[in-house]
Amino acid sequence: MNITEKILAKGAGKSSVAPDDVVFAKVDKVMMHDVSGPGVIKVFDKLKKQGISVDKLWDPTKVWVAEDHFVPSAEKVSAENIVKLTNFTKNYGIEKHFKYGMGQYGICHTISHEEAMVMPGDVYVGGDSHTNTTGALGAFACGLGHTDVAYVLLNGEIWFKVPETFLFKLNGKLPEHVMAKDLILKIIGEIGTDGGAYQTMQFGGTGVDEMSVESRLTLCNMTTEAGAKNGIVEPDQKVVDYLTQRGATNFNLIKGDDDAEYAKVFEFESSEMEPTIAKPFSPENTCIVREAPSVELDKSYIGSCTGAKYEDLEAAAKILKGRKVKIRTEILPAAISIYQRAMENGLLKIFLDAGVTVGPPTCGACCGAHMGVLAKDEICISTTNRNFPGRMGHVESQTYLSSPLVAAASAVTGKITDPRDL
């Protein structure tokens, strides 16, 4: 079996599973946020009306909650949703509540690894489609809808159809001007936004071995944009070290068998990788940066669970140090822990000196909700994950997806720019 099959077999209490098997697997962790949480609360209210008991959760210690999408509160409804979520966590004894503006908080898919909320070998589900991100730690991680999350909260398990696995192998270390974002955009450009539909997208090869944990998180994050059930990387010492630094202990490193089967294997050569963008209006509409259209940009956005981890900010700082931005540029670290490190290590000063606006951790602009949304006809280059019509604001705005290096270089020139040109 491969790693995904082994984790699902463990969760289901079976010696083995195969693609297309349907299993009920015990869940190790479940996450909700300020958008999915209120939806789950509505399901609970409906169950109450039907006479079904929702008096207690299966295990509140395995549940955690993040406030990230509409924070700071955008308007009255989002403020009321935060109150609903707070009352829910108090009523059910959920202690792991990462409240905006209080202690450690940030985007849920960043909190999952920054605070070591998920461990290798876990079956981890969350009320958000980018839950796939955390598969980079060697966990089975996928998103669920409100009803399924409610079921997990009450029962501690959920059914899965075991997916087939596509293996994406990267040979050789990526060049300095190329990031994991470039690789995942190239992959989606080749297989399409439905190319991984209900598949596991597993990443391996010497190039992935060479990657940092944060780079692997970028790869797994955007498996969602290929339609995948989950993204995953086999855990190694880098994962152990990363999580140990964040207080984790008792690791269960699960790896696939040498003779594990894969539905398809794709190979990429690092030496052939180029800085890449996705043009409007799809993550599959890709081209290399040096073939990008010569458009005048209105904004550069470096943020989100995809593109505002600490190493993403370091990459942007390399470009922006000693330079000034030519267009409106916003950098929002993905968690307050990352914000603190960026402050302590001088990155925030580099950004501010360059003329950048630095904001708090939030999903706001990425999902077109608040704090940086686009107006009609505005054109943005962004380190986020989606660029469908209206994703970051007005339906007639345009978003180009890129790596932090490209977004920072483009902020300096006002046009889509290869970082090598600076």
JSON list of N, CA and C in Angstrom, two decimals, residues 170 174-188 203 207-208 211-220 222 273-274 276 306 309 311-312 402-405:
[
{"chain": "A", "resi": 170, "resn": "LEU", "atom": "N", "xyz": [9.65, 14.92, -8.55]},
{"chain": "A", "resi": 170, "resn": "LEU", "atom": "CA", "xyz": [10.51, 16.02, -8.97]},
{"chain": "A", "resi": 170, "resn": "LEU", "atom": "C", "xyz": [11.96, 15.57, -8.84]},
{"chain": "A", "resi": 174, "resn": "LEU", "atom": "N", "xyz": [15.21, 22.46, -6.92]},
{"chain": "A", "resi": 174, "resn": "LEU", "atom": "CA", "xyz": [14.73, 23.59, -7.69]},
{"chain": "A", "resi": 174, "resn": "LEU", "atom": "C", "xyz": [15.77, 24.72, -7.70]},
{"chain": "A", "resi": 175, "resn": "PRO", "atom": "N", "xyz": [15.90, 25.44, -8.82]},
{"chain": "A", "resi": 175, "resn": "PRO", "atom": "CA", "xyz": [16.77, 26.61, -8.86]},
{"chain": "A", "resi": 175, "resn": "PRO", "atom": "C", "xyz": [16.28, 27.68, -7.87]},
{"chain": "A", "resi": 176, "resn": "GLU", "atom": "N", "xyz": [17.16, 28.61, -7.50]},
{"chain": "A", "resi": 176, "resn": "GLU", "atom": "CA", "xyz": [16.82, 29.61, -6.49]},
{"chain": "A", "resi": 176, "resn": "GLU", "atom": "C", "xyz": [15.67, 30.52, -6.91]},
{"chain": "A", "resi": 177, "resn": "HIS", "atom": "N", "xyz": [15.50, 30.74, -8.20]},
{"chain": "A", "resi": 177, "resn": "HIS", "atom": "CA", "xyz": [14.45, 31.64, -8.67]},
{"chain": "A", "resi": 177, "resn": "HIS", "atom": "C", "xyz": [13.11, 30.95, -8.87]},
{"chain": "A", "resi": 178, "resn": "VAL", "atom": "N", "xyz": [13.06, 29.66, -8.58]},
{"chain": "A", "resi": 178, "resn": "VAL", "atom": "CA", "xyz": [11.83, 28.87, -8.74]},
{"chain": "A", "resi": 178, "resn": "VAL", "atom": "C", "xyz": [11.38, 28.38, -7.37]},
{"chain": "A", "resi": 179, "resn": "MET", "atom": "N", "xyz": [10.07, 28.48, -7.11]},
{"chain": "A", "resi": 179, "resn": "MET", "atom": "CA", "xyz": [9.52, 28.06, -5.83]},
{"chain": "A", "resi": 179, "resn": "MET", "atom": "C", "xyz": [8.52, 26.92, -6.03]},
{"chain": "A", "resi": 180, "resn": "ALA", "atom": "N", "xyz": [8.08, 26.33, -4.94]},
{"chain": "A", "resi": 180, "resn": "ALA", "atom": "CA", "xyz": [7.10, 25.25, -5.02]},
{"chain": "A", "resi": 180, "resn": "ALA", "atom": "C", "xyz": [5.83, 25.72, -5.72]},
{"chain": "A", "resi": 181, "resn": "LYS", "atom": "N", "xyz": [5.47, 26.99, -5.56]},
{"chain": "A", "resi": 181, "resn": "LYS", "atom": "CA", "xyz": [4.27, 27.53, -6.22]},
{"chain": "A", "resi": 181, "resn": "LYS", "atom": "C", "xyz": [4.39, 27.39, -7.74]},
{"chain": "A", "resi": 182, "resn": "ASP", "atom": "N", "xyz": [5.58, 27.61, -8.28]},
{"chain": "A", "resi": 182, "resn": "ASP", "atom": "CA", "xyz": [5.79, 27.46, -9.72]},
{"chain": "A", "resi": 182, "resn": "ASP", "atom": "C", "xyz": [5.55, 26.02, -10.15]},
{"chain": "A", "resi": 183, "resn": "LEU", "atom": "N", "xyz": [6.03, 25.08, -9.33]},
{"chain": "A", "resi": 183, "resn": "LEU", "atom": "CA", "xyz": [5.87, 23.67, -9.67]},
{"chain": "A", "resi": 183, "resn": "LEU", "atom": "C", "xyz": [4.40, 23.27, -9.66]},
{"chain": "A", "resi": 184, "resn": "ILE", "atom": "N", "xyz": [3.66, 23.64, -8.61]},
{"chain": "A", "resi": 184, "resn": "ILE", "atom": "CA", "xyz": [2.27, 23.20, -8.55]},
{"chain": "A", "resi": 184, "resn": "ILE", "atom": "C", "xyz": [1.43, 23.87, -9.64]},
{"chain": "A", "resi": 185, "resn": "LEU", "atom": "N", "xyz": [1.77, 25.12, -10.00]},
{"chain": "A", "resi": 185, "resn": "LEU", "atom": "CA", "xyz": [1.06, 25.75, -11.12]},
{"chain": "A", "resi": 185, "resn": "LEU", "atom": "C", "xyz": [1.36, 25.01, -12.43]},
{"chain": "A", "resi": 186, "resn": "LYS", "atom": "N", "xyz": [2.61, 24.60, -12.62]},
{"chain": "A", "resi": 186, "resn": "LYS", "atom": "CA", "xyz": [2.94, 23.83, -13.82]},
{"chain": "A", "resi": 186, "resn": "LYS", "atom": "C", "xyz": [2.16, 22.52, -13.86]},
{"chain": "A", "resi": 187, "resn": "ILE", "atom": "N", "xyz": [2.08, 21.85, -12.70]},
{"chain": "A", "resi": 187, "resn": "ILE", "atom": "CA", "xyz": [1.33, 20.58, -12.65]},
{"chain": "A", "resi": 187, "resn": "ILE", "atom": "C", "xyz": [-0.13, 20.79, -13.01]},
{"chain": "A", "resi": 188, "resn": "ILE", "atom": "N", "xyz": [-0.76, 21.80, -12.39]},
{"chain": "A", "resi": 188, "resn": "ILE", "atom": "CA", "xyz": [-2.17, 22.05, -12.67]},
{"chain": "A", "resi": 188, "resn": "ILE", "atom": "C", "xyz": [-2.36, 22.48, -14.12]},
{"chain": "A", "resi": 203, "resn": "PHE", "atom": "N", "xyz": [3.47, 13.66, -3.60]},
{"chain": "A", "resi": 203, "resn": "PHE", "atom": "CA", "xyz": [4.67, 14.29, -4.14]},
{"chain": "A", "resi": 203, "resn": "PHE", "atom": "C", "xyz": [5.91, 13.60, -3.58]},
{"chain": "A", "resi": 207, "resn": "GLY", "atom": "N", "xyz": [13.78, 16.07, -5.60]},
{"chain": "A", "resi": 207, "resn": "GLY", "atom": "CA", "xyz": [13.46, 17.49, -5.49]},
{"chain": "A", "resi": 207, "resn": "GLY", "atom": "C", "xyz": [12.55, 17.81, -4.32]},
{"chain": "A", "resi": 208, "resn": "VAL", "atom": "N", "xyz": [11.61, 16.93, -4.04]},
{"chain": "A", "resi": 208, "resn": "VAL", "atom": "CA", "xyz": [10.71, 17.11, -2.90]},
{"chain": "A", "resi": 208, "resn": "VAL", "atom": "C", "xyz": [11.46, 16.80, -1.60]},
{"chain": "A", "resi": 211, "resn": "MET", "atom": "N", "xyz": [13.16, 19.84, -0.56]},
{"chain": "A", "resi": 211, "resn": "MET", "atom": "CA", "xyz": [12.30, 20.97, -0.19]},
{"chain": "A", "resi": 211, "resn": "MET", "atom": "C", "xyz": [12.14, 21.10, 1.31]},
{"chain": "A", "resi": 212, "resn": "SER", "atom": "N", "xyz": [11.92, 22.33, 1.75]},
{"chain": "A", "resi": 212, "resn": "SER", "atom": "CA", "xyz": [11.53, 22.57, 3.13]},
{"chain": "A", "resi": 212, "resn": "SER", "atom": "C", "xyz": [10.11, 22.07, 3.35]},
{"chain": "A", "resi": 213, "resn": "VAL", "atom": "N", "xyz": [9.73, 21.94, 4.61]},
{"chain": "A", "resi": 213, "resn": "VAL", "atom": "CA", "xyz": [8.36, 21.56, 4.93]},
{"chain": "A", "resi": 213, "resn": "VAL", "atom": "C", "xyz": [7.38, 22.60, 4.39]},
{"chain": "A", "resi": 214, "resn": "GLU", "atom": "N", "xyz": [7.73, 23.87, 4.49]},
{"chain": "A", "resi": 214, "resn": "GLU", "atom": "CA", "xyz": [6.82, 24.93, 4.03]},
{"chain": "A", "resi": 214, "resn": "GLU", "atom": "C", "xyz": [6.61, 24.89, 2.52]},
{"chain": "A", "resi": 215, "resn": "SER", "atom": "N", "xyz": [7.64, 24.53, 1.77]},
{"chain": "A", "resi": 215, "resn": "SER", "atom": "CA", "xyz": [7.47, 24.38, 0.33]},
{"chain": "A", "resi": 215, "resn": "SER", "atom": "C", "xyz": [6.53, 23.22, 0.01]},
{"chain": "A", "resi": 216, "resn": "ARG", "atom": "N", "xyz": [6.67, 22.13, 0.76]},
{"chain": "A", "resi": 216, "resn": "ARG", "atom": "CA", "xyz": [5.78, 20.98, 0.55]},
{"chain": "A", "resi": 216, "resn": "ARG", "atom": "C", "xyz": [4.33, 21.35, 0.87]},
{"chain": "A", "resi": 217, "resn": "LEU", "atom": "N", "xyz": [4.15, 22.21, 1.87]},
{"chain": "A", "resi": 217, "resn": "LEU", "atom": "CA", "xyz": [2.81, 22.67, 2.22]},
{"chain": "A", "resi": 217, "resn": "LEU", "atom": "C", "xyz": [2.17, 23.42, 1.05]},
{"chain": "A", "resi": 218, "resn": "THR", "atom": "N", "xyz": [2.97, 24.19, 0.32]},
{"chain": "A", "resi": 218, "resn": "THR", "atom": "CA", "xyz": [2.45, 24.89, -0.86]},
{"chain": "A", "resi": 218, "resn": "THR", "atom": "C", "xyz": [1.96, 23.90, -1.91]},
{"chain": "A", "resi": 219, "resn": "LEU", "atom": "N", "xyz": [2.73, 22.84, -2.14]},
{"chain": "A", "resi": 219, "resn": "LEU", "atom": "CA", "xyz": [2.33, 21.83, -3.11]},
{"chain": "A", "resi": 219, "resn": "LEU", "atom": "C", "xyz": [0.98, 21.21, -2.74]},
{"chain": "A", "resi": 220, "resn": "CYS", "atom": "N", "xyz": [0.88, 20.76, -1.50]},
{"chain": "A", "resi": 220, "resn": "CYS", "atom": "CA", "xyz": [-0.35, 20.07, -1.07]},
{"chain": "A", "resi": 220, "resn": "CYS", "atom": "C", "xyz": [-1.53, 21.03, -1.03]},
{"chain": "A", "resi": 222, "resn": "MET", "atom": "N", "xyz": [-2.43, 23.40, -3.05]},
{"chain": "A", "resi": 222, "resn": "MET", "atom": "CA", "xyz": [-3.12, 23.61, -4.32]},
{"chain": "A", "resi": 222, "resn": "MET", "atom": "C", "xyz": [-3.52, 22.33, -5.03]},
{"chain": "A", "resi": 273, "resn": "MET", "atom": "N", "xyz": [12.49, 23.80, -14.78]},
{"chain": "A", "resi": 273, "resn": "MET", "atom": "CA", "xyz": [11.45, 24.61, -14.15]},
{"chain": "A", "resi": 273, "resn": "MET", "atom": "C", "xyz": [11.70, 26.10, -14.36]},
{"chain": "A", "resi": 274, "resn": "GLU", "atom": "N", "xyz": [10.62, 26.84, -14.59]},
{"chain": "A", "resi": 274, "resn": "GLU", "atom": "CA", "xyz": [10.68, 28.28, -14.80]},
{"chain": "A", "resi": 274, "resn": "GLU", "atom": "C", "xyz": [9.67, 28.97, -13.88]},
{"chain": "A", "resi": 276, "resn": "THR", "atom": "N", "xyz": [6.47, 30.67, -13.01]},
{"chain": "A", "resi": 276, "resn": "THR", "atom": "CA", "xyz": [5.22, 30.41, -13.73]},
{"chain": "A", "resi": 276, "resn": "THR", "atom": "C", "xyz": [4.08, 31.19, -13.11]},
{"chain": "A", "resi": 306, "resn": "THR", "atom": "N", "xyz": [-1.58, 29.79, 1.12]},
{"chain": "A", "resi": 306, "resn": "THR", "atom": "CA", "xyz": [-0.71, 29.34, 0.04]},
{"chain": "A", "resi": 306, "resn": "THR", "atom": "C", "xyz": [0.61, 30.09, 0.02]},
{"chain": "A", "resi": 309, "resn": "LYS", "atom": "N", "xyz": [3.60, 32.02, 4.25]},
{"chain": "A", "resi": 309, "resn": "LYS", "atom": "CA", "xyz": [4.36, 31.35, 5.30]},
{"chain": "A", "resi": 309, "resn": "LYS", "atom": "C", "xyz": [5.67, 32.11, 5.49]},
{"chain": "A", "resi": 311, "resn": "GLU", "atom": "N", "xyz": [8.83, 31.39, 4.98]},
{"chain": "A", "resi": 311, "resn": "GLU", "atom": "CA", "xyz": [9.78, 31.38, 3.87]},
{"chain": "A", "resi": 311, "resn": "GLU", "atom": "C", "xyz": [9.26, 32.17, 2.67]},
{"chain": "A", "resi": 312, "resn": "ASP", "atom": "N", "xyz": [7.94, 32.28, 2.53]},
{"chain": "A", "resi": 312, "resn": "ASP", "atom": "CA", "xyz": [7.37, 33.11, 1.47]},
{"chain": "A", "resi": 312, "resn": "ASP", "atom": "C", "xyz": [7.70, 34.59, 1.72]},
{"chain": "A", "resi": 402, "resn": "SER", "atom": "N", "xyz": [0.80, 33.69, -8.69]},
{"chain": "A", "resi": 402, "resn": "SER", "atom": "CA", "xyz": [2.26, 33.57, -8.82]},
{"chain": "A", "resi": 402, "resn": "SER", "atom": "C", "xyz": [2.90, 33.17, -7.50]},
{"chain": "A", "resi": 403, "resn": "SER", "atom": "N", "xyz": [4.20, 32.96, -7.56]},
{"chain": "A", "resi": 403, "resn": "SER", "atom": "CA", "xyz": [4.99, 32.74, -6.36]},
{"chain": "A", "resi": 403, "resn": "SER", "atom": "C", "xyz": [5.25, 34.07, -5.66]},
{"chain": "A", "resi": 404, "resn": "PRO", "atom": "N", "xyz": [5.67, 34.05, -4.40]},
{"chain": "A", "resi": 404, "resn": "PRO", "atom": "CA", "xyz": [6.05, 35.29, -3.72]},
{"chain": "A", "resi": 404, "resn": "PRO", "atom": "C", "xyz": [7.19, 36.04, -4.41]},
{"chain": "A", "resi": 405, "resn": "LEU", "atom": "N", "xyz": [8.14, 35.31, -4.99]},
{"chain": "A", "resi": 405, "resn": "LEU", "atom": "CA", "xyz": [9.23, 35.97, -5.71]},
{"chain": "A", "resi": 405, "resn": "LEU", "atom": "C", "xyz": [8.70, 36.79, -6.87]}
]
